Amino acid sequence: MTFNKRLKAYVEEIDQYLKNALPKEQEIPDVLIQSMEYSVFAGGKRLRPILLLEAIKCIDENKRAQAIPLACALEMIHTYSLIHDDLPAMDNDDFRRGKPTNHKVYGEGMAVLTGDALLNYSFELMLNNVPFNTEREKDNYIRAIQEIAKAAGIFGMIGGQTKDLECENQGLNFETLQYIHSHKTGALIRASLRAGAMCAGANEKQLEALTLFGEKIGLAFQIVDDILDIIGDETKLGKRVGSDDKNKKLTYPSIYGLEESKKMVEELLNEALKAIELFGAKSEFIGELGKFICIRDY
Amino acid sequence: MTFNKRLKAYVEEIDQYLKNALPKEQEIPDVLIQSMEYSVFAGGKRLRPILLLEAIKCIDENKRAQAIPLACALEMIHTYSLIHDDLPAMDNDDFRRGKPTNHKVYGEGMAVLTGDALLNYSFELMLNNVPFNTEREKDNYIRAIQEIAKAAGIFGMIGGQTKDLECENQGLNFETLQYIHSHKTGALIRASLRAGAMCAGANEKQLEALTLFGEKIGLAFQIVDDILDIIGDETKLGKRVGSDDKNKKLTYPSIYGLEESKKMVEELLNEALKAIELFGAKSEFIGELGKFICIRDY
């Protein structure tokens, strides 16, 4: 099977997990379930769940089933952050992935609650699937939840979102740009790899390798986003091209130029691939995924 | 010491726990920490943490230290829900407890992020304090987190907030009113008692007793709020009196009348006190607290 076919099958698999994971109970207001589903199934790439499951594969494939709630939780956390980010009080985006954003469909109040609901539910999902039977696995699993929680919060994603909001329409220095990148997007990508590794019982060396892969790919992902925002095709991205420029946001291409930025992505990819060499054939797909992230459509 | 003095000392104790629990790291944007602290220390009654610690006292006082992160997390979850509830897209309140609401001070975008931050941090706090050393205590503690997570989310508080938002400016039926009350406020109060009981290793009978106490007090709390909203004194409550009426919200007094509503509170209190009789002297303070909740200022 080609990489693209395998990736498509993977996304469908994750979608099925997410469908099973989302609540169906009668007692919950219908509009809340609908709004959660609307955003969770709005065409996400499922990058974080796939990274987590591939990290598992690198270490111990037998822990895969156990890790599925963690994978779904990562996607829910990512989705909630987009819903809140798109709000008028934040980035004020009307479209995402070519579809109206949550608050355009359900209203601002519901969008706030839907984000809250997804964040809270991601923890419920992870906590309700703690493997109570085996001590070692239980401790590993809890450490994986801790890792995700930290990356999603003030020390990670929310810290990055705050700095981004704080510096909107201001001239950024490069240090601040790096902080925003590594926290707003990088932290959760890094945590996807680390949580997978932890859950599968990785040793120190394995954990370090996957952490490094996550850091390199996470940064590359962001630089690629910056590049695509300049040269990307409006239809493909499903959002206004050049919006970062319009909001006077500092980007890698605006500092280093387009060609140099592309070269940086290439270097980051090479470093990422080198980091996971120790896993041999087990890391084949995750390596392909790294390439896919770095070479998206340009 | 009189009840009021003990309560005041208790609130100060909880405030100190919260001060210790909130993050201080340099790496986090200052404004985020300030905004979190602003709302956490805006004069809350600390009802949920106190209920949790008192539930512990009823079962096994030795588990108290272990439960403090849970107590702080409950208050942070409560605080985040108020910040989001006060947003213009939700209840649009400018004041709470006599102080400007979070979004009036820090702006709407920061208020959204601060709420997210407090919710996420409450889970970080609980998860980072899992007692890994003893199996039994660890499992009890995780079950307590599960209980809090469920009560805070779509099956509890967020479900209630959604229904409340959905039915705004609409005629409510009594069933819907009950759903809103029991979920929006009741669920987290009930969970405070249950999580405390679970963490302390309560048996079935003890857990049931504290659950019942929580349900009765939680409902009474809400009816008292409804009553105070009619007869309360603006300065004491720190918010506009009669705002529920203005928004055409259905309340207990509007259905049953003021006197009958007061009688219902009295009955609920008696049932609550009866439920915890089995704990004898250990439940003295929590019983006093129940009375305090039911007899607030009217």
Coordinates of C-alpha atoms in Angstrom, one line a residue:
Chain A
M1 CA 0.0 0.0 0.0
T2 CA 1.3 3.5 -0.8
F3 CA 1.9 5.9 2.0
N4 CA -1.1 8.0 1.0
K5 CA -3.4 5.1 1.1
R6 CA -2.1 4.0 4.4
L7 CA -2.5 7.5 5.7
K8 CA -6.1 7.6 4.5
A9 CA -6.9 4.3 6.1
Y10 CA -5.3 5.5 9.3
V11 CA -7.4 8.6 9.4
E12 CA -10.5 6.5 8.9
E13 CA -9.5 4.3 11.7
I14 CA -9.0 7.2 14.0
D15 CA -12.3 8.7 13.0
Q16 CA -13.9 5.4 13.9
Y17 CA -12.2 5.5 17.3
L18 CA -13.4 9.1 17.8
K19 CA -17.0 8.1 16.9
N20 CA -16.9 5.4 19.4
A21 CA -15.3 7.6 22.0
L22 CA -17.7 10.5 21.8
P23 CA -20.7 10.3 24.2
K24 CA -24.1 9.2 22.9
E25 CA -26.2 9.4 26.1
Q26 CA -29.7 10.8 26.0
E27 CA -29.3 12.9 29.1
I28 CA -26.8 15.3 27.5
P29 CA -28.4 18.3 25.5
D30 CA -28.4 17.3 21.8
V31 CA -27.0 20.5 20.7
L32 CA -23.8 19.9 22.7
I33 CA -23.2 16.5 21.2
Q34 CA -23.9 17.9 17.7
S35 CA -21.5 20.8 18.2
M36 CA -18.8 18.5 19.6
E37 CA -19.2 16.2 16.6
Y38 CA -19.3 19.0 14.2
S39 CA -15.9 20.2 15.1
V40 CA -14.3 16.8 15.8
F41 CA -15.3 15.6 12.4
A42 CA -14.5 18.8 10.5
G43 CA -11.7 17.1 8.5
G44 CA -8.8 17.1 10.8
K45 CA -5.6 15.4 9.7
R46 CA -5.5 13.3 12.9
L47 CA -1.8 14.0 13.1
R48 CA -1.5 13.8 16.9
P49 CA -3.4 10.5 17.4
I50 CA -1.4 8.9 14.5
L51 CA 1.9 10.1 16.1
L52 CA 0.9 8.7 19.4
L53 CA 0.0 5.3 17.9
E54 CA 3.1 5.2 15.8
A55 CA 5.2 5.9 18.9
I56 CA 3.6 2.9 20.5
K57 CA 4.5 0.9 17.4
C58 CA 8.1 1.8 17.8
I59 CA 8.2 0.5 21.3
D60 CA 5.6 -2.2 21.9
E61 CA 2.7 -2.8 19.5
N62 CA 0.8 -4.8 22.2
K63 CA 0.0 -1.6 24.1
R64 CA -1.8 -0.1 21.1
A65 CA -5.4 -0.9 22.2
Q66 CA -4.7 0.6 25.6
A67 CA -3.5 3.8 24.1
I68 CA -6.5 4.5 21.9
P69 CA -8.3 6.7 24.5
L70 CA -5.1 8.8 24.7
A71 CA -5.0 9.1 21.0
C72 CA -8.7 10.3 20.9
A73 CA -8.1 12.7 23.8
L74 CA -5.2 14.3 21.9
E75 CA -7.5 15.0 19.0
M76 CA -10.2 16.4 21.2
I77 CA -7.8 18.7 22.9
H78 CA -6.5 19.9 19.6
T79 CA -10.1 20.4 18.4
Y80 CA -11.1 22.4 21.5
S81 CA -8.1 24.7 21.1
L82 CA -9.1 25.4 17.5
I83 CA -12.7 26.2 18.5
H84 CA -11.6 28.7 21.1
D85 CA -8.8 30.1 18.9
D86 CA -11.4 30.8 16.2
L87 CA -13.6 32.9 18.5
P88 CA -14.2 36.6 17.6
A89 CA -12.4 37.5 20.9
M90 CA -9.3 35.5 19.7
D91 CA -8.4 35.0 16.0
N92 CA -11.9 35.8 14.8
D93 CA -11.9 33.2 12.0
D94 CA -15.1 32.4 10.1
F95 CA -13.8 29.4 8.3
R96 CA -11.5 26.5 9.1
R97 CA -10.7 23.7 6.7
G98 CA -13.2 25.2 4.3
K99 CA -16.1 24.9 6.7
P100 CA -17.7 27.6 8.9
T101 CA -16.1 27.6 12.3
N102 CA -18.0 26.3 15.3
H103 CA -19.2 29.7 16.6
K104 CA -20.5 30.6 13.1
V105 CA -22.8 27.6 13.3
Y106 CA -23.6 27.2 17.0
G107 CA -23.0 30.7 18.3
E108 CA -20.3 32.1 20.5
G109 CA -21.7 30.9 23.8
M110 CA -22.0 27.3 22.6
A111 CA -18.6 27.4 21.0
V112 CA -17.1 28.3 24.4
L113 CA -19.0 25.5 26.1
T114 CA -18.2 23.0 23.3
G115 CA -14.5 23.7 23.7
D116 CA -14.8 23.3 27.5
A117 CA -16.7 20.1 26.9
L118 CA -14.1 18.6 24.6
L119 CA -11.2 19.5 27.0
N120 CA -13.0 18.1 30.0
Y121 CA -14.2 15.0 28.1
S122 CA -10.7 14.3 26.9
F123 CA -9.7 13.9 30.5
E124 CA -12.8 11.8 31.3
L125 CA -11.9 9.5 28.4
M126 CA -8.3 9.1 29.5
L127 CA -9.2 8.6 33.2
N128 CA -12.0 6.2 32.5
N129 CA -9.7 3.9 30.7
V130 CA -6.9 3.7 33.2
P131 CA -5.8 0.0 33.1
F132 CA -6.4 -0.8 36.7
N133 CA -5.3 -4.4 36.5
T134 CA -1.6 -4.3 36.0
E135 CA 0.5 -1.9 38.2
R136 CA 3.3 -1.2 35.7
E137 CA 0.9 -0.5 32.9
K138 CA -1.3 1.6 35.1
D139 CA 1.6 3.8 36.2
N140 CA 2.9 4.2 32.6
Y141 CA -0.6 5.2 31.5
I142 CA -1.0 7.8 34.2
R143 CA 2.4 9.3 33.4
A144 CA 1.2 9.5 29.8
I145 CA -1.9 11.4 30.9
Q146 CA 0.3 13.7 33.0
E147 CA 2.5 14.4 29.9
I148 CA -0.6 15.3 27.8
A149 CA -2.1 17.4 30.5
K150 CA 1.1 19.4 31.0
A151 CA 1.6 20.0 27.2
A152 CA -2.0 21.1 26.8
G153 CA -1.9 23.7 29.6
I154 CA -0.2 26.8 30.8
F155 CA 3.3 25.2 30.4
G156 CA 2.5 24.3 26.8
M157 CA -0.3 25.1 24.4
I158 CA -2.3 27.6 26.6
G159 CA 0.9 29.4 27.4
G160 CA 1.6 29.7 23.6
Q161 CA -1.9 30.9 22.9
T162 CA -1.7 33.5 25.6
K163 CA 1.6 34.9 24.3
D164 CA 0.1 34.8 20.8
L165 CA -2.9 36.8 21.9
E166 CA -0.8 39.2 24.0
C167 CA 1.5 40.0 21.0
E168 CA -1.2 40.3 18.4
N169 CA -0.7 43.3 16.1
Q170 CA 2.6 44.0 17.9
G171 CA 6.1 43.6 16.5
L172 CA 7.4 40.2 17.7
N173 CA 11.0 39.5 18.5
F174 CA 12.3 36.1 17.3
E175 CA 12.5 34.8 20.8
T176 CA 8.8 35.4 21.3
L177 CA 8.0 33.8 18.0
Q178 CA 10.0 30.7 19.0
Y179 CA 8.1 30.6 22.3
I180 CA 4.8 30.8 20.6
H181 CA 5.7 28.1 18.0
S182 CA 7.2 25.6 20.5
H183 CA 4.3 26.1 22.9
K184 CA 1.2 26.7 20.9
T185 CA 1.7 23.8 18.4
G186 CA 5.0 22.1 19.3
A187 CA 4.1 21.1 22.9
L188 CA 1.2 18.9 22.0
I189 CA 3.0 17.3 19.0
R190 CA 5.9 16.5 21.3
A191 CA 3.6 15.2 23.9
S192 CA 1.9 12.9 21.4
L193 CA 5.2 11.1 20.9
R194 CA 6.2 11.1 24.5
A195 CA 2.8 10.0 25.8
G196 CA 2.9 7.1 23.3
A197 CA 6.4 6.2 24.3
M198 CA 5.5 6.3 28.0
C199 CA 2.3 4.3 27.7
A200 CA 4.3 1.6 25.8
G201 CA 6.9 1.5 28.5
A202 CA 9.8 3.1 26.6
N203 CA 13.3 3.1 28.2
E204 CA 15.2 6.4 28.5
K205 CA 16.9 6.1 25.2
Q206 CA 13.7 5.3 23.3
L207 CA 11.9 8.2 25.0
E208 CA 14.6 10.6 24.1
A209 CA 14.6 9.5 20.5
L210 CA 10.9 10.0 20.1
T211 CA 11.0 13.3 22.0
L212 CA 13.6 14.6 19.6
F213 CA 11.6 13.4 16.6
G214 CA 8.6 15.2 18.0
E215 CA 10.5 18.5 18.6
K216 CA 12.0 18.5 15.2
I217 CA 8.8 17.6 13.4
G218 CA 6.8 20.0 15.5
L219 CA 9.0 23.0 14.6
A220 CA 9.2 21.9 10.9
F221 CA 5.3 21.7 10.9
Q222 CA 5.1 25.3 12.1
I223 CA 7.7 26.6 9.6
V224 CA 5.8 24.7 6.8
D225 CA 2.6 26.4 8.0
D226 CA 4.3 29.8 7.7
I227 CA 5.6 28.9 4.2
L228 CA 2.2 27.7 3.1
D229 CA 0.6 30.8 4.4
I230 CA 2.7 32.8 1.9
I231 CA 2.7 30.5 -1.1
G232 CA -0.2 28.2 -0.4
D233 CA -3.3 27.8 -2.4
E234 CA -6.5 29.2 -0.8
T235 CA -8.7 26.3 -1.7
K236 CA -6.3 23.6 -0.4
L237 CA -5.9 25.2 3.0
G238 CA -9.5 26.3 3.4
K239 CA -8.6 29.6 4.9
R240 CA -7.6 33.0 3.8
V241 CA -4.0 33.0 2.5
G242 CA -1.8 35.7 3.8
S243 CA -3.8 36.2 7.0
D244 CA -0.6 36.0 9.1
D245 CA 0.9 38.7 7.1
K246 CA -2.3 40.7 7.3
N247 CA -2.2 40.5 11.1
K248 CA 1.5 41.6 11.0
K249 CA 2.6 38.3 12.6
L250 CA 6.3 37.6 12.4
T251 CA 7.0 34.3 10.6
Y252 CA 10.1 32.2 9.7
P253 CA 9.9 33.3 6.0
S254 CA 9.6 36.9 7.0
I255 CA 12.9 36.6 8.9
Y256 CA 14.9 34.1 7.0
G257 CA 13.3 34.3 3.5
L258 CA 11.4 31.6 1.7
E259 CA 14.4 29.5 0.5
E260 CA 16.3 29.5 3.8
S261 CA 13.1 28.5 5.6
K262 CA 12.6 25.6 3.2
K263 CA 16.2 24.6 3.9
M264 CA 15.6 24.7 7.6
V265 CA 12.6 22.4 7.2
E266 CA 14.8 19.9 5.3
E267 CA 17.4 20.0 8.0
L268 CA 14.8 19.5 10.7
L269 CA 13.4 16.5 8.8
N270 CA 16.8 14.9 8.5
E271 CA 17.5 15.3 12.2
A272 CA 14.1 13.9 13.0
L273 CA 14.6 10.8 10.8
K274 CA 18.1 10.3 12.2
A275 CA 16.6 10.3 15.8
I276 CA 14.4 7.4 15.1
E277 CA 16.9 5.2 13.2
L278 CA 17.3 3.0 16.2
F279 CA 13.7 1.7 15.8
G280 CA 14.6 0.2 12.3
A281 CA 11.6 -1.0 10.3
K282 CA 9.2 -0.2 13.1
S283 CA 9.6 3.5 12.4
E284 CA 9.0 3.3 8.7
F285 CA 5.5 4.8 8.7
I286 CA 6.3 7.5 11.2
G287 CA 9.3 8.5 9.1
E288 CA 7.1 8.7 6.1
L289 CA 4.6 10.8 8.1
G290 CA 7.5 13.1 9.1
K291 CA 8.3 13.6 5.4
F292 CA 4.6 14.1 4.6
I293 CA 4.4 16.9 7.2
C294 CA 7.5 18.6 5.9
I295 CA 6.7 18.4 2.2
R296 CA 3.0 19.3 2.2
D297 CA 2.0 20.8 -1.1
Y298 CA 4.8 23.1 -1.9
Chain B
M1 CA -14.5 28.5 68.3
T2 CA -17.8 29.6 66.8
F3 CA -18.8 28.2 63.4
N4 CA -18.2 31.6 61.7
K5 CA -14.7 31.8 63.1
R6 CA -14.0 28.2 62.1
L7 CA -15.4 28.8 58.6
K8 CA -13.2 31.9 58.2
A9 CA -10.1 30.0 59.3
Y10 CA -11.0 27.3 56.9
V11 CA -11.4 29.7 54.0
E12 CA -8.0 31.1 54.8
E13 CA -6.5 27.6 54.9
I14 CA -7.9 26.8 51.5
D15 CA -6.7 30.2 50.2
Q16 CA -3.2 29.2 51.3
Y17 CA -3.4 25.8 49.6
L18 CA -4.6 27.5 46.4
K19 CA -1.7 30.0 46.6
N20 CA 0.7 27.1 46.9
A21 CA -1.0 25.2 44.2
L22 CA -1.0 27.9 41.5
P23 CA 2.0 27.9 39.2
K24 CA 4.8 30.4 39.7
E25 CA 7.2 29.6 36.9
Q26 CA 8.9 32.3 35.0
E27 CA 8.2 30.6 31.6
I28 CA 4.5 31.2 31.7
P29 CA 3.2 34.6 30.4
D30 CA 2.8 36.9 33.4
V31 CA -0.7 38.0 32.4
L32 CA -2.0 34.5 32.4
I33 CA -0.8 33.8 36.0
Q34 CA -2.2 37.2 37.1
S35 CA -5.5 36.6 35.4
M36 CA -5.8 33.1 37.0
E37 CA -5.0 34.5 40.4
Y38 CA -7.4 37.4 39.9
S39 CA -10.3 35.1 39.6
V40 CA -9.2 32.4 42.0
F41 CA -8.8 35.0 44.7
A42 CA -11.9 37.0 44.0
G43 CA -13.6 36.1 47.3
G44 CA -15.0 32.7 46.7
K45 CA -16.6 30.9 49.6
R46 CA -14.5 27.8 49.0
L47 CA -17.5 25.7 49.5
R48 CA -16.5 22.7 47.3
P49 CA -12.9 22.3 48.8
I50 CA -14.4 22.5 52.3
L51 CA -17.0 19.9 51.5
L52 CA -14.4 17.6 50.1
L53 CA -12.1 17.9 53.1
E54 CA -15.0 17.5 55.5
A55 CA -16.1 14.3 53.7
I56 CA -12.5 13.1 54.2
K57 CA -12.9 13.9 57.9
C58 CA -16.1 11.8 58.1
I59 CA -14.2 8.8 56.8
D60 CA -10.5 8.9 57.5
E61 CA -8.7 12.2 58.6
N62 CA -5.3 10.6 57.7
K63 CA -6.1 11.0 54.0
R64 CA -6.5 14.8 54.3
A65 CA -3.1 15.9 53.1
Q66 CA -3.4 13.6 50.1
A67 CA -6.8 15.2 49.2
I68 CA -5.7 18.8 49.1
P69 CA -4.9 18.8 45.4
L70 CA -8.4 17.5 44.7
A71 CA -9.8 20.3 46.9
C72 CA -7.9 23.0 45.1
A73 CA -8.8 21.5 41.7
L74 CA -12.5 21.7 42.6
E75 CA -12.2 25.4 43.3
M76 CA -10.3 26.0 40.1
I77 CA -12.9 24.2 38.1
H78 CA -15.6 26.2 39.8
T79 CA -13.7 29.4 39.1
Y80 CA -13.2 28.6 35.4
S81 CA -16.9 27.9 35.0
L82 CA -17.7 31.3 36.5
I83 CA -15.2 33.1 34.2
H84 CA -16.7 31.5 31.1
D85 CA -20.3 31.9 32.4
D86 CA -19.7 35.7 32.8
L87 CA -18.6 36.2 29.2
P88 CA -20.6 38.5 27.0
A89 CA -21.6 35.5 24.8
M90 CA -23.0 33.7 27.9
D91 CA -24.5 35.5 30.9
N92 CA -22.8 38.8 30.1
D93 CA -22.1 39.8 33.7
D94 CA -19.8 42.8 34.4
F95 CA -19.5 42.1 38.2
R96 CA -19.2 39.1 40.4
R97 CA -18.8 39.2 44.2
G98 CA -18.6 43.0 43.8
K99 CA -15.6 42.9 41.6
P100 CA -15.3 43.4 37.8
T101 CA -15.5 40.0 36.1
N102 CA -12.4 38.6 34.5
H103 CA -13.2 39.7 30.9
K104 CA -13.8 43.2 32.1
V105 CA -10.3 43.4 33.4
Y106 CA -8.3 41.2 31.1
G107 CA -10.4 41.2 27.9
E108 CA -12.6 38.5 26.4
G109 CA -9.8 36.5 24.7
M110 CA -7.8 36.3 27.9
A111 CA -10.9 35.3 29.9
V112 CA -11.5 32.4 27.5
L113 CA -7.9 31.3 27.9
T114 CA -7.8 31.8 31.6
G115 CA -10.8 29.6 32.0
D116 CA -9.2 27.0 29.8
A117 CA -6.0 27.3 31.8
L118 CA -7.8 26.8 35.1
L119 CA -9.7 23.7 33.9
N120 CA -6.6 22.1 32.4
Y121 CA -4.4 23.0 35.4
S122 CA -6.9 21.5 37.8
F123 CA -6.3 18.1 36.0
E124 CA -2.6 18.7 36.0
L125 CA -2.7 19.4 39.7
M126 CA -4.7 16.2 40.5
L127 CA -2.7 14.0 38.2
N128 CA 0.7 15.3 39.4
N129 CA -0.3 14.3 42.9
V130 CA -1.4 10.7 42.3
P131 CA 0.0 8.8 45.3
F132 CA 2.1 6.3 43.4
N133 CA 3.4 4.5 46.4
T134 CA 0.4 2.6 47.8
E135 CA -1.8 0.7 45.4
R136 CA -5.1 1.0 47.3
E137 CA -4.7 4.7 47.9
K138 CA -3.7 5.3 44.3
D139 CA -6.8 3.6 43.0
N140 CA -9.0 5.4 45.4
Y141 CA -7.5 8.7 44.4
I142 CA -7.9 8.0 40.6
R143 CA -11.5 7.1 41.2
A144 CA -11.9 10.5 43.0
I145 CA -10.5 12.3 39.9
Q146 CA -12.8 10.3 37.6
E147 CA -15.7 11.5 39.8
I148 CA -14.7 15.1 39.6
A149 CA -14.1 14.9 35.9
K150 CA -17.5 13.4 35.2
A151 CA -19.3 16.0 37.3
A152 CA -17.5 18.9 35.7
G153 CA -18.2 17.8 32.1
I154 CA -21.0 17.1 29.7
F155 CA -22.7 14.7 32.1
G156 CA -22.7 17.4 34.8
M157 CA -21.8 21.0 34.9
I158 CA -21.2 21.7 31.2
G159 CA -24.5 19.8 30.4
G160 CA -26.3 22.2 32.8
Q161 CA -24.6 25.3 31.4
T162 CA -25.5 24.2 27.9
K163 CA -29.2 23.7 28.8
D164 CA -29.2 27.0 30.6
L165 CA -27.8 28.8 27.5
E166 CA -30.1 26.9 25.2
C167 CA -33.2 27.9 27.2
E168 CA -32.2 31.6 27.8
N169 CA -35.1 33.9 27.3
Q170 CA -37.4 31.0 26.8
G171 CA -40.2 29.7 29.0
L172 CA -38.7 26.8 30.9
N173 CA -40.7 23.8 32.1
F174 CA -40.0 22.6 35.6
E175 CA -38.2 19.4 34.4
T176 CA -35.7 21.6 32.5
L177 CA -35.2 23.8 35.5
Q178 CA -34.5 20.8 37.6
Y179 CA -32.0 19.5 35.0
I180 CA -30.2 22.8 35.0
H181 CA -30.0 23.1 38.8
S182 CA -28.9 19.5 39.4
H183 CA -26.3 19.7 36.7
K184 CA -25.0 23.2 36.6
T185 CA -24.4 23.5 40.3
G186 CA -25.5 20.3 41.9
A187 CA -23.2 17.9 40.1
L188 CA -19.9 19.5 41.3
I189 CA -21.2 19.9 44.9
R190 CA -22.2 16.2 44.9
A191 CA -18.9 15.3 43.5
S192 CA -17.0 17.2 46.2
L193 CA -18.6 14.9 48.7
R194 CA -18.2 11.8 46.7
A195 CA -14.6 12.5 45.7
G196 CA -13.7 13.1 49.3
A197 CA -15.4 9.9 50.4
M198 CA -13.7 7.9 47.6
C199 CA -10.3 9.3 48.3
A200 CA -10.6 8.4 52.0
G201 CA -11.6 4.9 51.1
A202 CA -15.3 5.1 52.1
N203 CA -17.4 1.9 52.1
E204 CA -20.7 1.8 50.2
K205 CA -22.8 2.9 53.1
Q206 CA -20.6 5.9 53.9
L207 CA -20.4 6.9 50.2
E208 CA -24.2 6.8 49.9
A209 CA -24.6 8.9 53.0
L210 CA -22.3 11.6 51.8
T211 CA -23.8 11.4 48.3
L212 CA -27.2 12.0 49.7
F213 CA -26.0 14.9 51.8
G214 CA -24.4 16.4 48.7
E215 CA -27.6 16.1 46.6
K216 CA -29.8 17.6 49.3
I217 CA -27.5 20.5 50.1
G218 CA -26.8 21.1 46.4
L219 CA -30.5 21.5 45.6
A220 CA -31.0 23.6 48.7
F221 CA -28.1 25.8 47.7
Q222 CA -29.7 26.5 44.4
I223 CA -33.2 27.2 45.8
V224 CA -31.5 29.6 48.4
D225 CA -29.8 31.3 45.5
D226 CA -33.2 31.7 43.8
I227 CA -34.7 33.1 47.0
L228 CA -31.8 35.5 47.6
D229 CA -32.1 36.7 44.0
I230 CA -35.5 38.0 44.9
I231 CA -35.1 39.2 48.4
G232 CA -31.3 39.6 48.7
D233 CA -29.4 42.7 49.3
E234 CA -27.4 44.0 46.3
T235 CA -24.3 44.9 48.3
K236 CA -24.1 41.5 50.0
L237 CA -24.4 39.5 46.9
G238 CA -22.2 41.8 44.8
K239 CA -24.4 41.4 41.7
R240 CA -27.5 42.8 40.3
V241 CA -30.5 41.6 42.3
G242 CA -33.4 40.4 40.2
S243 CA -31.2 39.5 37.2
D244 CA -32.8 36.1 36.9
D245 CA -36.2 37.6 36.8
K246 CA -35.1 40.1 34.3
N247 CA -33.9 37.3 32.0
K248 CA -37.2 35.6 32.5
K249 CA -35.6 32.6 34.1
L250 CA -37.9 30.2 35.9
T251 CA -37.0 29.8 39.6
Y252 CA -38.3 27.8 42.5
P253 CA -39.9 30.9 44.1
S254 CA -41.6 31.8 40.8
I255 CA -43.3 28.3 40.8
Y256 CA -43.8 27.5 44.4
G257 CA -43.8 31.0 46.0
L258 CA -41.3 32.3 48.5
E259 CA -42.7 30.7 51.7
E260 CA -43.1 27.3 50.1
S261 CA -39.5 27.5 48.7
K262 CA -38.2 28.3 52.1
K263 CA -40.0 25.3 53.5
M264 CA -38.4 23.1 50.9
V265 CA -35.0 24.3 51.9
E266 CA -35.7 23.5 55.5
E267 CA -36.8 20.0 54.5
L268 CA -33.8 19.4 52.3
L269 CA -31.6 20.5 55.2
N270 CA -33.2 18.1 57.6
E271 CA -32.8 15.2 55.1
A272 CA -29.2 16.2 54.6
L273 CA -28.4 16.2 58.3
K274 CA -30.2 12.9 58.8
A275 CA -28.1 11.3 56.1
I276 CA -24.8 12.1 57.9
E277 CA -25.9 11.0 61.4
L278 CA -24.0 7.8 61.1
F279 CA -20.7 9.8 61.3
G280 CA -21.5 11.2 64.7
A281 CA -19.2 14.0 66.0
K282 CA -17.0 13.7 62.9
S283 CA -19.8 15.3 60.9
E284 CA -20.4 18.2 63.2
F285 CA -18.7 20.9 61.1
I286 CA -20.1 19.7 57.8
G287 CA -23.6 19.7 59.4
E288 CA -23.0 23.3 60.5
L289 CA -21.9 24.1 57.0
G290 CA -25.1 22.6 55.6
K291 CA -27.1 24.9 57.9
F292 CA -25.0 27.9 56.9
I293 CA -25.6 27.2 53.2
C294 CA -29.4 26.9 53.8
I295 CA -29.8 29.9 56.0
R296 CA -27.6 32.4 54.2
D297 CA -28.7 35.9 55.0
Y298 CA -32.5 35.7 54.9

